[in-house]
Amino acid sequence: MTAYTATVTVRLKQGVLDPEAETTQRSLERLGFELEDLRSADQFEVDLDAADASSAEQRVTEMTERLLANPTIHDYEVAVAERES
């Protein structure tokens, strides 16, 4: 088994109301920053042991689909990297 760290980024789908991002965007604009759009996201780091990177990704994807993200309103990305000992 090899040690891996998976990073899961969960964000609302385009078009889903994101009040946190809207408030932050308005605040940034009041501070003089110009931007087209802002979206908030949650990020999770999962440390796990797996036979290979593909197995680690499959397990973390299942975790994400079962608990970390609601596929109706969220998009997500999973990135897996071998963890240094």
Short mmCIF file of C-alpha atoms in Angstrom, two decimals:
data_model
loop_
_atom_site.label_atom_id
_atom_site.label_comp_id
_atom_site.label_asym_id
_atom_site.label_seq_id
_atom_site.Cartn_x
_atom_site.Cartn_y
_atom_site.Cartn_z
CA MET A 1 0.00 0.00 0.00
CA THR A 2 1.09 3.53 -0.75
CA ALA A 3 0.17 6.68 1.13
CA TYR A 4 -1.76 9.30 -0.87
CA THR A 5 -3.28 12.69 -0.24
CA ALA A 6 -6.38 13.53 -2.24
CA THR A 7 -7.55 17.12 -2.54
CA VAL A 8 -11.26 17.53 -3.20
CA THR A 9 -12.58 20.92 -4.30
CA VAL A 10 -16.36 21.33 -4.12
CA ARG A 11 -18.10 24.38 -5.56
CA LEU A 12 -21.62 25.31 -6.48
CA LYS A 13 -22.58 24.73 -10.10
CA GLN A 14 -22.74 27.74 -12.39
CA GLY A 15 -26.11 29.41 -11.97
CA VAL A 16 -26.73 28.21 -8.40
CA LEU A 17 -27.12 31.08 -5.95
CA ASP A 18 -23.86 31.63 -4.00
CA PRO A 19 -24.61 34.27 -1.35
CA GLU A 20 -21.16 33.99 0.27
CA ALA A 21 -19.42 34.72 -3.02
CA GLU A 22 -21.84 37.53 -3.89
CA THR A 23 -21.18 39.28 -0.57
CA THR A 24 -17.42 38.85 -0.95
CA GLN A 25 -17.50 40.11 -4.54
CA ARG A 26 -19.41 43.24 -3.53
CA SER A 27 -16.89 43.87 -0.75
CA LEU A 28 -13.95 43.48 -3.12
CA GLU A 29 -15.57 45.85 -5.60
CA ARG A 30 -16.09 48.44 -2.82
CA LEU A 31 -12.35 48.13 -2.12
CA GLY A 32 -11.67 49.06 -5.74
CA PHE A 33 -11.04 45.62 -7.25
CA GLU A 34 -12.64 44.90 -10.60
CA LEU A 35 -13.71 41.34 -11.29
CA GLU A 36 -16.20 39.60 -13.54
CA ASP A 37 -17.31 36.87 -11.15
CA LEU A 38 -16.42 35.17 -7.91
CA ARG A 39 -17.41 31.74 -6.67
CA SER A 40 -16.74 30.20 -3.28
CA ALA A 41 -15.47 26.65 -2.85
CA ASP A 42 -14.79 24.16 -0.07
CA GLN A 43 -11.59 22.15 -0.12
CA PHE A 44 -11.00 18.85 1.67
CA GLU A 45 -7.71 16.95 2.03
CA VAL A 46 -8.03 13.21 2.54
CA ASP A 47 -5.03 11.10 3.56
CA LEU A 48 -5.41 7.42 2.72
CA ASP A 49 -3.51 4.28 1.80
CA ALA A 50 -4.30 2.58 -1.51
CA ALA A 51 -2.76 0.09 -3.93
CA ASP A 52 -2.28 2.82 -6.57
CA ALA A 53 -3.32 6.38 -7.45
CA SER A 54 -6.30 5.17 -9.48
CA SER A 55 -7.69 3.19 -6.52
CA ALA A 56 -7.18 6.18 -4.22
CA GLU A 57 -9.02 8.43 -6.67
CA GLN A 58 -11.91 5.97 -6.97
CA ARG A 59 -12.31 5.74 -3.19
CA VAL A 60 -12.18 9.51 -2.70
CA THR A 61 -14.62 10.05 -5.57
CA GLU A 62 -17.05 7.68 -3.85
CA MET A 63 -16.61 9.59 -0.55
CA THR A 64 -17.26 12.84 -2.38
CA GLU A 65 -20.38 11.60 -4.14
CA ARG A 66 -21.79 10.05 -0.96
CA LEU A 67 -21.11 12.87 1.48
CA LEU A 68 -18.89 15.80 0.49
CA ALA A 69 -20.85 17.04 -2.56
CA ASN A 70 -24.47 17.14 -3.61
CA PRO A 71 -24.38 16.31 -7.34
CA THR A 72 -27.58 18.29 -7.90
CA ILE A 73 -25.97 21.61 -6.97
CA HIS A 74 -22.21 20.97 -6.78
CA ASP A 75 -19.35 20.35 -9.17
CA TYR A 76 -16.19 18.82 -7.75
CA GLU A 77 -12.62 18.00 -8.66
CA VAL A 78 -10.41 15.30 -7.16
CA ALA A 79 -6.61 15.47 -7.37
CA VAL A 80 -4.47 12.65 -5.94
CA ALA A 81 -0.77 12.84 -5.13
CA GLU A 82 1.55 10.35 -3.48
CA ARG A 83 2.33 11.45 0.06
CA GLU A 84 5.95 11.70 1.10
CA SER A 85 6.88 9.67 4.14
#
